[in-house]
Short mmCIF file of C-alpha atoms and ligand atoms in Angstrom, two decimals:
data_model
loop_
_atom_site.label_atom_id
_atom_site.label_comp_id
_atom_site.label_asym_id
_atom_site.label_seq_id
_atom_site.Cartn_x
_atom_site.Cartn_y
_atom_site.Cartn_z
CA MET A 1218 -64.32 1.34 35.54
CA LYS A 1219 -67.89 -1.02 36.45
CA PRO A 1220 -68.62 -4.13 34.36
CA LEU A 1221 -71.33 -2.09 32.77
CA ASP A 1222 -68.09 1.11 31.24
CA GLU A 1223 -65.62 -1.77 31.08
CA ILE A 1224 -67.48 -4.32 28.80
CA ALA A 1225 -69.00 -1.42 27.17
CA HIS A 1226 -65.81 0.38 26.28
CA ALA A 1227 -65.08 -3.00 25.19
CA VAL A 1228 -68.03 -3.36 22.95
CA GLY A 1229 -67.56 -0.80 21.57
CA ARG A 1230 -64.11 -1.32 20.91
CA THR A 1231 -64.32 -4.20 18.88
CA ARG A 1232 -67.49 -2.22 17.01
CA ARG A 1233 -64.75 0.20 15.73
CA GLU A 1234 -62.15 -2.32 14.51
CA PHE A 1235 -65.48 -4.42 12.59
CA LEU A 1236 -66.42 -0.74 10.85
CA ARG A 1237 -61.93 -0.29 9.79
CA ASN A 1238 -62.26 -3.55 7.69
CA VAL A 1239 -65.31 -3.03 5.84
CA ALA A 1240 -66.15 0.77 4.78
CA SER A 1241 -63.25 2.22 4.70
CA VAL A 1242 -63.39 4.57 7.75
CA THR A 1243 -61.26 6.44 10.30
CA LEU A 1244 -60.16 6.66 13.21
CA GLY A 1245 -61.87 10.28 15.39
CA SER A 1246 -59.71 10.86 17.82
CA THR A 1247 -57.18 11.62 15.57
CA LEU A 1248 -59.39 14.73 14.68
CA VAL A 1249 -60.08 18.05 15.96
CA PRO A 1250 -63.56 19.25 15.28
CA SER A 1251 -63.93 22.49 13.92
CA SER A 1252 -67.50 23.94 15.32
CA PHE A 1253 -66.54 27.41 13.85
CA ALA A 1254 -65.78 26.88 10.53
CA ARG A 1255 -69.31 24.61 10.55
CA ALA A 1256 -71.05 26.83 12.18
CA ALA A 1257 -70.85 29.42 9.40
CA ALA A 1258 -71.06 27.02 6.72
CA LEU A 1259 -74.16 25.68 8.20
CA PRO A 1260 -77.86 26.82 5.98
CA LYS A 1261 -80.15 28.24 8.74
CA GLN A 1262 -83.15 26.59 8.80
CA LYS A 1263 -81.78 23.44 9.52
CA LYS A 1264 -82.94 20.37 10.00
CA VAL A 1265 -83.19 16.73 12.05
CA VAL A 1266 -83.85 13.51 11.11
CA VAL A 1267 -83.51 10.44 14.15
CA ILE A 1268 -84.16 6.95 13.35
CA THR A 1269 -84.82 4.38 15.76
CA PHE A 1270 -83.19 1.67 14.56
CA GLY A 1271 -85.84 -0.96 14.91
CA GLY A 1272 -86.08 -2.51 18.38
CA GLY A 1273 -82.12 -3.05 18.23
CA ALA A 1274 -80.05 -6.00 17.20
CA ARG A 1275 -76.64 -8.04 17.97
CA ASP A 1276 -72.75 -6.63 16.06
CA GLN A 1277 -73.73 -10.50 15.33
CA GLU A 1278 -76.60 -10.15 12.76
CA THR A 1279 -75.17 -6.53 12.23
CA PHE A 1280 -71.90 -4.99 11.36
CA ALA A 1281 -69.63 -7.67 12.70
CA PRO A 1282 -68.22 -9.98 10.14
CA GLU A 1283 -71.07 -12.57 10.38
CA GLY A 1284 -73.23 -10.23 10.51
CA GLN A 1285 -72.57 -8.02 8.10
CA GLU A 1286 -74.16 -9.47 5.28
CA ASN A 1287 -77.53 -7.89 6.72
CA VAL A 1288 -76.51 -4.35 7.07
CA PRO A 1289 -74.99 -3.35 3.30
CA ASN A 1290 -76.84 0.21 2.86
CA MET A 1291 -75.36 1.20 6.27
CA LEU A 1292 -71.86 -0.37 5.37
CA ARG A 1293 -71.65 1.33 2.38
CA GLU A 1294 -73.83 3.69 1.75
CA LEU A 1295 -74.04 5.95 4.86
CA ILE A 1296 -71.13 5.14 7.13
CA PRO A 1297 -69.08 5.94 4.96
CA ARG A 1298 -70.44 9.26 5.04
CA ALA A 1299 -70.83 9.92 8.73
CA THR A 1300 -69.81 10.49 12.06
CA PHE A 1301 -70.12 7.04 14.20
CA PHE A 1302 -70.15 6.10 17.79
CA THR A 1303 -69.69 2.94 18.40
CA GLN A 1304 -70.35 2.79 22.32
CA VAL A 1305 -73.78 4.73 23.40
CA VAL A 1306 -74.80 3.87 26.95
CA ASN A 1307 -77.94 3.01 27.75
CA ARG A 1308 -78.06 3.19 31.75
CA GLY A 1309 -82.94 3.25 31.51
CA ILE A 1310 -85.37 0.56 31.64
CA LEU A 1311 -85.33 -1.49 28.59
CA GLY A 1312 -89.01 -2.17 28.17
CA HIS A 1313 -89.63 0.03 24.06
CA TYR A 1314 -91.59 2.43 24.81
CA VAL A 1315 -89.84 4.17 27.80
CA ALA A 1316 -86.40 3.76 26.51
CA THR A 1317 -88.06 5.85 23.31
CA ALA A 1318 -89.12 8.29 25.62
CA SER A 1319 -86.10 8.53 27.19
CA LEU A 1320 -83.70 9.24 24.48
CA ALA A 1321 -86.85 12.24 22.90
CA THR A 1322 -86.61 13.66 26.65
CA GLY A 1323 -82.57 13.80 27.63
CA THR A 1324 -83.60 11.80 30.59
CA TYR A 1325 -84.41 7.94 31.87
CA GLU A 1326 -87.70 7.92 32.46
CA THR A 1327 -89.15 5.64 34.04
CA ILE A 1328 -92.77 5.78 33.11
CA ASN A 1329 -94.11 2.25 32.83
CA ASN A 1330 -93.97 0.32 30.17
CA PHE A 1331 -97.31 -0.71 28.82
CA ALA A 1332 -99.43 2.28 30.11
CA ALA A 1333 -100.70 4.47 27.91
CA LEU A 1334 -98.39 7.61 30.16
CA PRO A 1335 -96.88 10.94 28.12
CA PRO A 1336 -93.10 10.83 29.33
CA GLU A 1337 -92.71 13.23 32.59
CA ASN A 1338 -90.06 14.83 31.84
CA PRO A 1339 -90.03 18.08 28.98
CA THR A 1340 -89.65 16.32 25.26
CA VAL A 1341 -87.46 17.39 22.46
CA PHE A 1342 -90.54 18.40 20.56
CA GLU A 1343 -92.01 20.65 23.12
CA TYR A 1344 -87.70 22.07 23.95
CA TYR A 1345 -87.50 22.62 20.80
CA ARG A 1346 -90.71 24.01 20.12
CA LYS A 1347 -91.33 26.55 22.89
CA GLU A 1348 -87.79 27.82 22.25
CA LEU A 1349 -87.84 28.62 18.87
CA LYS A 1350 -91.71 29.22 18.75
CA ARG A 1351 -92.76 26.99 16.78
CA PRO A 1352 -95.26 25.88 15.33
CA SER A 1353 -96.95 22.16 15.86
CA SER A 1354 -96.64 21.47 11.98
CA ASP A 1355 -92.87 21.79 12.26
CA ALA A 1356 -92.54 18.26 14.78
CA TRP A 1357 -94.15 14.95 13.89
CA VAL A 1358 -93.41 11.57 15.21
CA VAL A 1359 -94.42 8.90 13.22
CA ALA A 1360 -93.82 5.50 15.20
CA PRO A 1361 -95.17 2.23 15.21
CA SER A 1362 -97.86 0.73 17.85
CA ASN A 1363 -99.77 2.19 19.68
CA GLY A 1364 -98.64 2.82 22.83
CA PHE A 1365 -96.80 5.50 20.92
CA ASN A 1366 -99.54 7.06 21.01
CA HIS A 1367 -97.92 10.09 24.19
CA ILE A 1368 -94.44 10.24 23.19
CA GLY A 1369 -94.75 13.57 21.45
CA GLU A 1370 -96.01 15.51 24.71
CA SER A 1371 -95.33 15.38 28.47
CA SER A 1372 -96.63 15.54 31.69
CA SER A 1373 -94.50 17.87 32.50
CA ARG A 1374 -96.85 21.61 34.21
CA SER A 1375 -93.88 24.23 32.61
CA PHE A 1376 -94.00 22.69 29.04
CA GLY A 1377 -96.80 19.82 28.10
CA PRO A 1378 -99.48 20.04 26.28
CA GLY A 1379 -100.12 21.95 23.88
CA LEU A 1380 -96.06 22.11 22.66
CA GLY A 1381 -95.34 19.04 21.97
CA ALA A 1382 -95.60 17.63 18.17
CA ARG A 1383 -97.87 15.88 16.26
CA VAL A 1384 -98.05 12.08 16.01
CA ILE A 1385 -98.84 9.57 13.28
CA LEU A 1386 -99.41 6.15 13.88
CA PRO A 1387 -99.77 4.45 10.22
CA LYS A 1388 -101.01 1.65 11.59
CA HIS A 1389 -103.46 3.39 13.76
CA LEU A 1390 -104.47 4.95 10.09
CA LEU A 1391 -104.47 1.85 8.52
CA ASN A 1392 -106.38 1.10 10.34
CA ALA A 1393 -109.53 3.13 9.90
CA ALA A 1394 -109.00 3.71 6.85
CA ILE A 1395 -109.94 0.45 6.43
CA ALA A 1396 -113.29 -0.39 7.45
CA SER A 1397 -113.42 -3.57 9.09
CA ARG A 1398 -110.50 -5.70 9.48
CA GLN A 1399 -108.95 -7.67 6.53
CA ALA A 1400 -106.81 -10.73 5.93
CA ASP A 1401 -104.88 -8.74 3.92
CA TYR A 1402 -104.18 -5.57 6.27
CA ALA A 1403 -103.24 -8.45 9.12
CA HIS A 1404 -99.40 -8.02 8.67
CA LEU A 1405 -99.26 -4.28 8.66
CA LEU A 1406 -101.94 -4.08 11.75
CA ARG A 1407 -100.04 -6.22 14.11
CA ASP A 1408 -99.14 -3.16 17.64
CA ASN A 1409 -96.85 -4.76 18.86
CA TYR A 1410 -94.47 -7.84 19.88
CA GLU A 1411 -93.79 -8.50 23.20
CA SER A 1412 -97.41 -8.27 24.31
CA PRO A 1413 -100.16 -9.03 22.43
CA TYR A 1414 -102.83 -9.17 25.08
CA LEU A 1415 -102.09 -4.54 25.59
CA THR A 1416 -103.15 -2.49 23.39
CA PRO A 1417 -104.27 1.22 24.32
CA GLU A 1418 -107.27 2.16 22.82
CA LEU A 1419 -106.70 5.76 21.21
CA SER A 1420 -109.26 8.68 21.29
CA GLY A 1421 -108.99 8.42 17.14
CA SER A 1422 -108.20 12.01 18.26
CA ASP A 1423 -104.28 12.10 17.16
CA PHE A 1424 -105.58 11.32 13.36
CA GLU A 1425 -108.35 12.10 11.54
CA LEU A 1426 -109.20 10.53 7.89
CA GLU A 1427 -109.37 13.80 6.50
CA GLN A 1428 -105.61 14.74 7.41
CA LEU A 1429 -104.65 11.47 5.34
CA GLU A 1430 -106.13 13.84 2.97
CA ARG A 1431 -105.42 17.09 3.62
CA LEU A 1432 -102.01 17.09 4.74
CA LEU A 1433 -100.47 14.09 3.72
CA LYS A 1434 -102.36 14.36 0.62
CA LEU A 1435 -103.56 10.49 0.42
CA SER A 1436 -106.55 9.55 -1.09
CA VAL A 1437 -108.07 6.97 1.30
CA ASP A 1438 -108.45 4.55 -2.12
CA ASP A 1439 -104.79 4.94 -2.80
CA PHE A 1440 -103.69 4.91 1.01
CA LYS A 1441 -105.54 1.52 1.26
CA VAL A 1442 -104.50 0.44 -1.89
CA HIS A 1443 -100.37 1.57 -1.64
CA ALA A 1444 -100.48 -0.06 2.16
CA ARG A 1445 -101.31 -3.71 0.17
CA THR A 1446 -97.98 -3.06 -1.23
CA LEU A 1447 -95.50 -2.42 1.80
CA SER A 1448 -94.38 -6.40 3.70
CA SER A 1449 -94.18 -4.38 7.06
CA PRO A 1450 -95.52 -1.85 9.46
CA ASP A 1451 -91.62 -0.19 8.95
CA GLU A 1452 -92.69 0.17 4.88
CA LEU A 1453 -96.35 1.56 6.35
CA SER A 1454 -94.01 4.36 8.63
CA VAL A 1455 -90.87 5.41 5.79
CA TYR A 1456 -94.33 5.54 2.99
CA ILE A 1457 -96.09 8.08 5.26
CA ALA A 1458 -92.47 9.53 7.14
CA LYS A 1459 -91.88 10.30 3.36
CA GLN A 1460 -95.39 11.93 2.24
CA LEU A 1461 -94.64 14.02 5.11
CA MET A 1462 -91.62 15.32 4.28
CA ARG A 1463 -93.23 15.92 0.34
CA GLN A 1464 -96.65 18.17 2.71
CA VAL A 1465 -94.89 18.96 5.21
CA ALA A 1466 -91.56 19.64 5.70
CA PRO A 1467 -91.18 19.75 9.72
CA SER A 1468 -87.57 20.16 10.68
CA LEU A 1469 -87.97 18.17 13.28
CA LEU A 1470 -88.85 14.41 12.16
CA TRP A 1471 -89.09 11.52 13.99
CA ILE A 1472 -89.40 8.11 12.88
CA THR A 1473 -88.98 4.95 15.32
CA MET A 1474 -88.96 1.66 13.46
CA HIS A 1475 -90.38 -1.73 15.00
CA ASP A 1476 -90.18 -4.77 12.96
CA ILE A 1477 -86.77 -6.34 14.60
CA ASP A 1478 -88.61 -6.10 17.47
CA ILE A 1479 -90.27 -9.70 15.64
CA ALA A 1480 -87.70 -12.06 17.09
CA HIS A 1481 -89.67 -11.44 20.30
CA ALA A 1482 -91.53 -14.62 18.65
CA GLY A 1483 -88.03 -16.13 18.30
CA THR A 1484 -87.71 -16.92 14.77
CA TYR A 1485 -84.19 -15.89 13.56
CA SER A 1486 -85.32 -15.80 10.26
CA LEU A 1487 -87.61 -13.28 10.42
CA TYR A 1488 -85.32 -11.25 12.98
CA VAL A 1489 -82.88 -10.94 10.44
CA GLU A 1490 -85.40 -9.49 7.40
CA GLY A 1491 -86.52 -7.58 9.86
CA ILE A 1492 -82.60 -5.65 10.23
CA ARG A 1493 -82.26 -6.41 6.50
CA ARG A 1494 -85.21 -4.31 6.04
CA THR A 1495 -84.61 -1.40 8.52
CA ASP A 1496 -80.85 -0.95 7.69
CA ARG A 1497 -82.81 -0.66 3.87
CA LEU A 1498 -85.15 1.67 4.55
CA CYS A 1499 -82.39 4.08 6.87
CA ALA A 1500 -80.69 4.25 3.33
CA GLU A 1501 -84.55 5.15 1.65
CA MET A 1502 -83.85 7.99 3.42
CA TRP A 1503 -81.60 9.22 3.84
CA LYS A 1504 -81.87 9.06 -0.34
CA THR A 1505 -85.24 10.88 0.70
CA ILE A 1506 -83.81 13.49 2.42
CA GLU A 1507 -80.84 14.29 -0.42
CA GLY A 1508 -83.74 14.17 -2.93
CA GLU A 1509 -86.62 16.18 -0.99
CA PRO A 1510 -85.21 20.46 -1.94
CA GLU A 1511 -87.20 21.10 1.99
CA TYR A 1512 -84.55 19.16 3.13
CA ALA A 1513 -81.73 18.25 0.66
CA GLY A 1514 -77.94 20.16 2.53
CA LYS A 1515 -79.62 21.30 5.48
CA THR A 1516 -80.75 18.05 7.39
CA THR A 1517 -78.87 16.30 9.46
CA LEU A 1518 -79.70 12.60 9.93
CA LEU A 1519 -79.26 10.17 12.98
CA ILE A 1520 -79.81 7.05 13.37
CA LEU A 1521 -79.05 5.41 17.13
CA PRO A 1522 -80.70 2.07 18.29
CA ASP A 1523 -82.92 2.80 21.20
CA PHE A 1524 -80.76 -0.57 22.61
CA GLY A 1525 -79.30 -3.19 21.70
CA ARG A 1526 -80.12 -7.72 22.79
CA ASP A 1527 -79.26 -9.94 25.42
CA ALA A 1528 -75.46 -11.67 24.17
CA ASP A 1529 -76.22 -15.35 23.90
CA ASN A 1530 -74.05 -16.55 26.79
CA ASP A 1531 -76.52 -15.20 29.75
CA ALA A 1532 -77.81 -17.23 31.29
CA GLY A 1533 -81.11 -15.75 32.32
CA GLY A 1534 -81.78 -14.41 28.75
CA ASN A 1535 -82.10 -16.18 25.23
CA GLY A 1536 -79.90 -14.25 22.94
CA PHE A 1537 -81.56 -12.79 20.29
CA GLN A 1538 -85.09 -13.18 21.06
CA HIS A 1539 -84.63 -10.57 24.35
CA HIS A 1540 -84.01 -8.41 25.86
CA ARG A 1541 -84.98 -9.07 29.40
CA THR A 1542 -81.60 -9.18 31.27
CA GLY A 1543 -80.21 -6.04 30.88
CA ASP A 1544 -76.26 -7.05 29.62
CA ALA A 1545 -73.96 -4.95 29.32
CA LEU A 1546 -74.72 -5.78 25.81
CA SER A 1547 -78.19 -5.28 25.42
CA ARG A 1548 -77.02 -1.94 26.89
CA THR A 1549 -74.32 -0.84 24.34
CA THR A 1550 -75.31 0.70 20.33
CA TRP A 1551 -74.13 3.38 19.06
CA LEU A 1552 -75.44 5.89 17.11
CA ILE A 1553 -74.82 7.42 12.87
CA ALA A 1554 -75.04 11.21 12.05
CA MET A 1555 -74.73 11.92 9.17
CA GLY A 1556 -74.76 15.90 6.88
CA PRO A 1557 -74.07 19.08 6.36
CA GLY A 1558 -70.90 20.58 8.81
CA ILE A 1559 -70.46 16.05 9.80
CA HIS A 1560 -67.20 14.97 8.93
CA GLU A 1561 -67.54 11.82 6.95
CA GLY A 1562 -65.83 7.90 7.43
CA VAL A 1563 -65.02 8.68 11.30
CA VAL A 1564 -65.35 6.46 13.88
CA TYR A 1565 -65.48 7.37 17.43
CA ASP A 1566 -65.08 4.53 20.08
CA ARG A 1567 -65.14 7.23 23.45
CA ALA A 1568 -68.62 6.11 25.64
CA VAL A 1569 -71.72 8.63 24.58
CA ASP A 1570 -74.95 8.21 26.95
CA SER A 1571 -78.27 7.75 24.97
CA LEU A 1572 -78.96 10.55 27.16
CA ASP A 1573 -76.90 13.23 25.48
CA LEU A 1574 -79.22 12.83 22.10
CA VAL A 1575 -81.21 15.49 22.72
CA PRO A 1576 -78.69 17.77 24.66
CA THR A 1577 -77.15 17.35 20.26
CA ILE A 1578 -80.51 18.01 19.04
CA GLY A 1579 -80.63 21.30 20.95
CA SER A 1580 -77.37 22.24 19.48
CA MET A 1581 -77.56 21.24 16.99
CA MET A 1582 -81.05 23.01 16.41
CA GLY A 1583 -80.37 26.47 19.06
CA PHE A 1584 -82.44 25.76 22.14
CA SER A 1585 -81.41 24.51 25.43
CA ALA A 1586 -83.18 21.21 26.30
CA LEU A 1587 -83.03 23.00 29.69
CA LEU A 1588 -84.06 19.49 31.74
CA ALA A 1589 -81.71 17.46 29.64
CA LYS A 1590 -79.42 15.58 31.49
CA GLY A 1591 -76.64 14.88 28.77
CA ARG A 1592 -74.29 16.43 27.13
CA PRO A 1593 -73.72 17.68 23.29
CA ILE A 1594 -71.79 15.45 21.50
CA THR A 1595 -69.16 18.01 21.04
CA GLU A 1596 -68.06 16.38 17.79
CA ILE A 1597 -70.96 16.48 15.82
CA VAL A 1598 -72.64 19.84 16.88
ZN1 ZN B 1952 -88.26 -5.88 22.38
#
């Protein structure tokens, strides 16, 4: 076994033990998946919501005994109703944009993390829309920073232009909604925790203000007033995502959280606060799914980090603050899957690859994701 696989396996096993002790889950290897029975019971027009868990967090602050107070919603509300994979290994580049693009294409992308470039391989949104002939209103991304404005559509020749997801950048929207940058909104408009001087300019065509009123049925004034009550960019993203679910009800919705990445600033309490908020927002999203008639009973929710953070004992890293060493801990994340047909309270500790996400969504929704490198996760499709 290579060192990464070996450590990832150990991390997965330990994570499993953490959960068994607290969230009343059983080990999945004893269960035989029954796809046929489940397929028959699955409702038509299935929807999938993906949430990336905020720039990654370590077990010390999440699933380990000392971290469990930070994720009460995942432990008590979500995981007991989910299938949980303890070992999702990311073998790609650990930058948030490129890693999220890799998750969305099922291929390890090598684009410059800080450049305003589309992914090179077809995204899950393009597969979905092209193969199932879905309109652009049916696939959406809500993303945290201006750097994500190309995440919805690749530069792939046989896919690409006109087949991607529509991307909402809530901060861009808010910035457009307020005539000038007011101090009141500064905390919501912070774009990126890693590289403050790199904020790609946007053309302004990604989402026009009139769409705020026409699509989301939000007046600019109401939006501004409500935004002032929100404490973070991720709160803003979830607020917009909920509005989108109510008004447009896309079948494929991808929300990238990012608050946790404030860890780069080096303040531990802000990092932990980000984890607690993300934990709460994930549960809120599930509640919204269950409460919205367009989503209830036919939606799979998939929650996973793009990657983790460095280990404390790595000489080249700074522990929680960064993810610069590419060590095994920062590469070994997890996945929560919940929804109709998915076993509840089950944990699997076999290795899953980050690239398996897209083929898995393909199997769930009925498209092939031809060029994606991963494989469907059989336990949940
Ligand atoms: Zn980061």
